[in-house]
Amino acid sequence: MTRTVPEGWRKAARFVWIAALVLVALSLVMVVRAPTERVMGPVQKIVYVHVPSAIATMIAFGITFAAGIAFLTTRQWFWDALGAASAEVGLVFATVVMITGPLWARSAWNTWWTWEPRLTTFFILWILYAAYQVIRSSLRGPSKRTISAVLGIVFFVMYPVTVYSVNLWRGSMHPQNVTMQGNMRQVLLTSMLAWVVFYVAVLERRLRLEWARRAAEEERLGVGAPAPRGHVAARGAEARGR
Amino acid sequence: MTYAIVAYVISVLLWLVYLVVLARRIRRVS
């Protein structure tokens, strides 16, 4: 893996960002124009951000899991960077789920929160990946990457527990799956696509941070090729207090 | 309706704040 972001990567990232912003804007317009559900009313439209965010969360944590395995197998820097980046972006998506869920539940269940299986297991999942961020940021040295990879794999055990919690335990109030038809289904599918593409775009941006950190670290240690001119100038400006 | 608007506003704001903080982190490192 190269030390700076490859040119092809930059071009692809620009395309993904444009696609993500267009799709998210389109999905928001579609949500506004979507038919109002008869029983719940406009509050049902929260589902169009809640469900796609939950799916993006699971994809993000799944990639952290896969990247953890890839890192332990190959010991390549990129897999550690991908796992860490995906865990952080996934945590933001999980936070969106944790905020939008109670807002929907207040109308549907007449309570902001209840300790039913899906909510409880998702809350545990959120805590685990928040702990991942805290533990990783507190680690130094070569063990940082290995411990992060192991945590990314171990914490993913909560994934099937969360998904199947509505079937595993009795008394779950959370819908088992969301079934929609016609226009509402189109809005949900578009929103899912939009937020998953948005996840890819944000992941790319978060990976840039890992790339920059690696370049800065290598420059500090005097390893590898000299940094590009712009890079040196930026660091010089920072040193001058700009 | 209010809850739906609040849900979308908070979601968009959360992402905006995250992206701004991320951009600042990248700029600080590079």
Short mmCIF file of C-alpha atoms in Angstrom, two decimals:
data_model
loop_
_atom_site.label_atom_id
_atom_site.label_comp_id
_atom_site.label_asym_id
_atom_site.label_seq_id
_atom_site.Cartn_x
_atom_site.Cartn_y
_atom_site.Cartn_z
CA MET A 1 0.00 0.00 0.00
CA THR A 2 1.37 3.42 -0.96
CA ARG A 3 2.21 6.08 1.62
CA THR A 4 0.06 8.78 0.05
CA VAL A 5 -3.48 8.54 -1.33
CA PRO A 6 -3.29 7.17 -4.91
CA GLU A 7 -4.63 9.44 -7.69
CA GLY A 8 -7.17 6.81 -8.81
CA TRP A 9 -8.44 6.66 -5.26
CA ARG A 10 -8.96 10.46 -5.18
CA LYS A 11 -10.98 10.39 -8.41
CA ALA A 12 -13.12 7.49 -7.19
CA ALA A 13 -13.67 9.26 -3.86
CA ARG A 14 -14.89 12.41 -5.62
CA PHE A 15 -17.41 10.35 -7.57
CA VAL A 16 -18.59 8.51 -4.43
CA TRP A 17 -19.03 11.82 -2.55
CA ILE A 18 -21.11 13.34 -5.35
CA ALA A 19 -23.22 10.17 -5.56
CA ALA A 20 -23.68 10.11 -1.77
CA LEU A 21 -24.76 13.74 -1.49
CA VAL A 22 -27.13 13.48 -4.47
CA LEU A 23 -28.68 10.26 -3.13
CA VAL A 24 -29.07 11.57 0.44
CA ALA A 25 -30.69 14.78 -0.88
CA LEU A 26 -32.95 12.70 -3.14
CA SER A 27 -33.94 10.41 -0.26
CA LEU A 28 -34.78 13.40 1.98
CA VAL A 29 -37.00 14.88 -0.75
CA MET A 30 -38.66 11.48 -1.20
CA VAL A 31 -39.24 11.23 2.56
CA VAL A 32 -41.02 14.60 2.57
CA ARG A 33 -43.20 13.55 -0.39
CA ALA A 34 -43.81 9.98 0.84
CA PRO A 35 -47.40 9.06 1.72
CA THR A 36 -48.31 9.43 5.39
CA GLU A 37 -48.91 6.16 7.18
CA ARG A 38 -52.53 5.77 8.32
CA VAL A 39 -52.01 4.58 11.91
CA MET A 40 -48.83 6.33 13.05
CA GLY A 41 -48.96 9.43 10.90
CA PRO A 42 -45.86 11.47 9.94
CA VAL A 43 -43.78 10.00 12.79
CA GLN A 44 -43.51 6.77 10.77
CA LYS A 45 -41.16 8.64 8.41
CA ILE A 46 -38.44 8.29 11.06
CA VAL A 47 -38.15 4.69 9.82
CA TYR A 48 -36.58 6.01 6.57
CA VAL A 49 -33.50 7.19 8.47
CA HIS A 50 -33.58 4.73 11.39
CA VAL A 51 -33.53 1.46 9.39
CA PRO A 52 -30.91 2.54 6.78
CA SER A 53 -28.66 3.81 9.60
CA ALA A 54 -29.01 0.47 11.41
CA ILE A 55 -28.05 -1.35 8.20
CA ALA A 56 -25.06 0.97 7.64
CA THR A 57 -24.02 0.33 11.27
CA MET A 58 -24.00 -3.41 10.70
CA ILE A 59 -22.06 -3.07 7.42
CA ALA A 60 -19.52 -0.83 9.16
CA PHE A 61 -18.99 -3.17 12.10
CA GLY A 62 -18.90 -6.13 9.70
CA ILE A 63 -16.07 -4.46 7.78
CA THR A 64 -14.22 -3.84 11.07
CA PHE A 65 -14.60 -7.56 11.81
CA ALA A 66 -13.32 -8.61 8.37
CA ALA A 67 -10.49 -6.06 8.47
CA GLY A 68 -9.47 -7.41 11.90
CA ILE A 69 -9.15 -10.92 10.50
CA ALA A 70 -7.26 -9.59 7.44
CA PHE A 71 -4.86 -7.64 9.67
CA LEU A 72 -4.11 -10.60 11.97
CA THR A 73 -3.50 -12.74 8.87
CA THR A 74 -1.40 -10.34 6.80
CA ARG A 75 -0.14 -7.72 9.32
CA GLN A 76 -0.63 -5.05 6.65
CA TRP A 77 -1.15 -1.48 7.89
CA PHE A 78 -4.12 -0.85 5.59
CA TRP A 79 -6.37 -3.44 7.27
CA ASP A 80 -5.82 -1.87 10.67
CA ALA A 81 -6.62 1.57 9.24
CA LEU A 82 -9.76 0.27 7.52
CA GLY A 83 -10.99 -1.48 10.68
CA ALA A 84 -10.45 1.57 12.88
CA ALA A 85 -12.03 3.95 10.34
CA SER A 86 -15.07 1.73 9.82
CA ALA A 87 -15.60 1.28 13.58
CA GLU A 88 -15.66 5.06 14.09
CA VAL A 89 -18.04 5.77 11.20
CA GLY A 90 -20.22 2.84 12.33
CA LEU A 91 -20.42 4.34 15.81
CA VAL A 92 -21.80 7.60 14.38
CA PHE A 93 -24.44 5.62 12.46
CA ALA A 94 -25.24 3.66 15.64
CA THR A 95 -25.68 6.98 17.48
CA VAL A 96 -28.17 8.09 14.81
CA VAL A 97 -30.06 4.82 15.42
CA MET A 98 -29.98 5.41 19.19
CA ILE A 99 -31.40 8.94 18.76
CA THR A 100 -34.06 8.28 16.11
CA GLY A 101 -35.31 5.03 17.73
CA PRO A 102 -36.63 6.61 20.95
CA LEU A 103 -38.24 9.46 18.96
CA TRP A 104 -40.20 6.83 17.00
CA ALA A 105 -40.87 4.74 20.14
CA ARG A 106 -42.39 7.71 21.99
CA SER A 107 -45.26 7.68 19.49
CA ALA A 108 -45.41 3.94 18.79
CA TRP A 109 -44.97 2.55 22.32
CA ASN A 110 -45.74 5.66 24.41
CA THR A 111 -42.28 5.48 25.97
CA TRP A 112 -38.85 6.82 25.01
CA TRP A 113 -37.05 3.64 26.05
CA THR A 114 -37.81 0.13 27.23
CA TRP A 115 -35.38 -2.66 28.08
CA GLU A 116 -36.75 -5.04 25.45
CA PRO A 117 -34.31 -7.42 23.64
CA ARG A 118 -33.52 -5.45 20.45
CA LEU A 119 -33.06 -2.12 22.21
CA THR A 120 -30.97 -3.64 24.99
CA THR A 121 -28.68 -5.63 22.68
CA PHE A 122 -28.21 -2.65 20.35
CA PHE A 123 -27.37 -0.46 23.33
CA ILE A 124 -24.74 -3.02 24.41
CA LEU A 125 -23.38 -2.99 20.83
CA TRP A 126 -23.14 0.81 20.96
CA ILE A 127 -21.27 0.68 24.30
CA LEU A 128 -18.85 -1.97 22.97
CA TYR A 129 -17.86 0.08 19.93
CA ALA A 130 -17.62 3.26 22.03
CA ALA A 131 -15.27 1.26 24.29
CA TYR A 132 -13.33 0.22 21.15
CA GLN A 133 -12.65 3.91 20.42
CA VAL A 134 -11.58 4.63 24.00
CA ILE A 135 -9.31 1.55 24.24
CA ARG A 136 -7.70 2.15 20.82
CA SER A 137 -6.99 5.81 21.56
CA SER A 138 -5.38 4.84 24.86
CA LEU A 139 -3.00 2.29 23.29
CA ARG A 140 0.52 3.00 22.07
CA GLY A 141 3.17 0.91 20.38
CA PRO A 142 2.96 -2.19 18.18
CA SER A 143 0.28 -3.87 20.33
CA LYS A 144 -2.24 -1.14 19.38
CA ARG A 145 -3.07 -2.67 16.01
CA THR A 146 -3.25 -6.25 17.24
CA ILE A 147 -5.49 -5.42 20.22
CA SER A 148 -7.75 -3.27 17.99
CA ALA A 149 -8.11 -6.15 15.50
CA VAL A 150 -8.95 -8.61 18.27
CA LEU A 151 -11.52 -6.22 19.76
CA GLY A 152 -13.09 -5.67 16.33
CA ILE A 153 -13.50 -9.43 15.97
CA VAL A 154 -14.67 -10.17 19.52
CA PHE A 155 -17.18 -7.31 19.71
CA PHE A 156 -18.78 -8.45 16.46
CA VAL A 157 -20.19 -11.41 18.43
CA MET A 158 -22.97 -9.00 19.43
CA TYR A 159 -24.00 -8.68 15.77
CA PRO A 160 -26.00 -11.95 15.46
CA VAL A 161 -27.30 -11.49 19.02
CA THR A 162 -28.70 -8.06 18.08
CA VAL A 163 -30.12 -9.19 14.73
CA TYR A 164 -31.82 -12.31 16.13
CA SER A 165 -32.74 -10.83 19.52
CA VAL A 166 -36.36 -10.36 18.39
CA ASN A 167 -36.57 -14.13 17.77
CA LEU A 168 -34.34 -15.35 20.60
CA TRP A 169 -36.28 -13.76 23.46
CA ARG A 170 -39.98 -13.56 24.07
CA GLY A 171 -41.75 -10.29 24.61
CA SER A 172 -39.90 -8.25 22.02
CA MET A 173 -41.83 -5.15 21.04
CA HIS A 174 -39.47 -4.21 18.21
CA PRO A 175 -40.72 -5.04 14.68
CA GLN A 176 -39.02 -8.20 13.36
CA ASN A 177 -38.71 -6.77 9.85
CA VAL A 178 -40.01 -3.76 7.98
CA THR A 179 -42.38 -4.61 5.15
CA MET A 180 -43.59 -1.84 2.88
CA GLN A 181 -45.22 -1.62 -0.50
CA GLY A 182 -45.51 0.84 -3.36
CA ASN A 183 -44.16 4.36 -2.83
CA MET A 184 -43.15 3.74 0.78
CA ARG A 185 -41.03 0.77 -0.26
CA GLN A 186 -39.31 2.88 -2.94
CA VAL A 187 -38.52 5.58 -0.38
CA LEU A 188 -37.09 3.00 2.05
CA LEU A 189 -34.94 1.33 -0.62
CA THR A 190 -33.65 4.69 -1.90
CA SER A 191 -32.85 5.77 1.66
CA MET A 192 -31.00 2.51 2.28
CA LEU A 193 -28.91 2.99 -0.87
CA ALA A 194 -28.28 6.66 -0.03
CA TRP A 195 -27.03 6.05 3.51
CA VAL A 196 -24.90 3.06 2.52
CA VAL A 197 -23.19 5.11 -0.23
CA PHE A 198 -22.82 7.94 2.32
CA TYR A 199 -21.13 5.44 4.65
CA VAL A 200 -18.62 4.57 1.89
CA ALA A 201 -17.93 8.28 1.30
CA VAL A 202 -17.37 9.06 5.00
CA LEU A 203 -15.26 5.92 5.39
CA GLU A 204 -12.99 7.16 2.61
CA ARG A 205 -12.64 10.53 4.33
CA ARG A 206 -11.84 8.83 7.67
CA LEU A 207 -9.24 6.65 5.92
CA ARG A 208 -7.53 9.86 4.73
CA LEU A 209 -6.91 10.67 8.40
CA GLU A 210 -5.17 7.32 8.89
CA TRP A 211 -3.11 7.98 5.75
CA ALA A 212 -2.12 11.43 7.01
CA ARG A 213 -1.20 10.03 10.43
CA ARG A 214 0.98 7.37 8.83
CA ALA A 215 2.73 9.93 6.61
CA ALA A 216 3.32 12.22 9.61
CA GLU A 217 4.64 9.35 11.70
CA GLU A 218 7.03 8.21 8.96
CA GLU A 219 8.20 11.77 8.41
CA ARG A 220 8.84 12.13 12.14
CA LEU A 221 10.83 8.91 12.17
CA GLY A 222 12.58 9.79 8.91
CA VAL A 223 11.35 6.64 7.17
CA GLY A 224 10.74 6.24 3.42
CA ALA A 225 10.58 8.79 0.64
CA PRO A 226 10.46 12.54 1.42
CA ALA A 227 6.96 13.99 1.72
CA PRO A 228 5.48 15.95 -1.19
CA ARG A 229 6.13 19.74 -1.26
CA GLY A 230 2.58 20.68 -0.27
CA HIS A 231 2.81 18.39 2.70
CA VAL A 232 5.97 20.07 4.00
CA ALA A 233 4.49 23.53 3.40
CA ALA A 234 1.35 22.62 5.37
CA ARG A 235 3.42 21.40 8.30
CA GLY A 236 5.51 24.52 8.14
CA ALA A 237 2.38 26.68 8.28
CA GLU A 238 1.18 24.70 11.27
CA ALA A 239 4.51 25.21 13.04
CA ARG A 240 4.20 28.96 12.46
CA GLY A 241 0.89 28.81 14.35
CA ARG A 242 -1.51 29.24 11.44
CA MET B 1 -44.66 15.46 12.81
CA THR B 2 -42.47 17.28 15.34
CA TYR B 3 -40.66 14.08 16.34
CA ALA B 4 -39.95 13.24 12.70
CA ILE B 5 -38.51 16.71 12.04
CA VAL B 6 -36.42 16.53 15.23
CA ALA B 7 -35.10 13.07 14.22
CA TYR B 8 -33.98 14.27 10.77
CA VAL B 9 -32.53 17.57 12.03
CA ILE B 10 -30.51 15.83 14.75
CA SER B 11 -29.27 13.17 12.30
CA VAL B 12 -28.11 15.73 9.72
CA LEU B 13 -26.54 17.95 12.40
CA LEU B 14 -24.70 15.00 13.93
CA TRP B 15 -23.18 14.13 10.56
CA LEU B 16 -22.27 17.76 9.85
CA VAL B 17 -20.50 18.09 13.21
CA TYR B 18 -18.68 14.78 12.67
CA LEU B 19 -17.51 15.77 9.18
CA VAL B 20 -16.31 19.20 10.35
CA VAL B 21 -14.39 17.64 13.26
CA LEU B 22 -12.94 14.99 10.93
CA ALA B 23 -11.80 17.66 8.43
CA ARG B 24 -10.10 19.58 11.25
CA ARG B 25 -8.37 16.40 12.47
CA ILE B 26 -7.05 15.70 8.95
CA ARG B 27 -5.85 19.29 8.56
CA ARG B 28 -4.10 19.21 11.95
CA VAL B 29 -2.19 16.02 11.12
CA SER B 30 -1.19 16.85 7.52
#
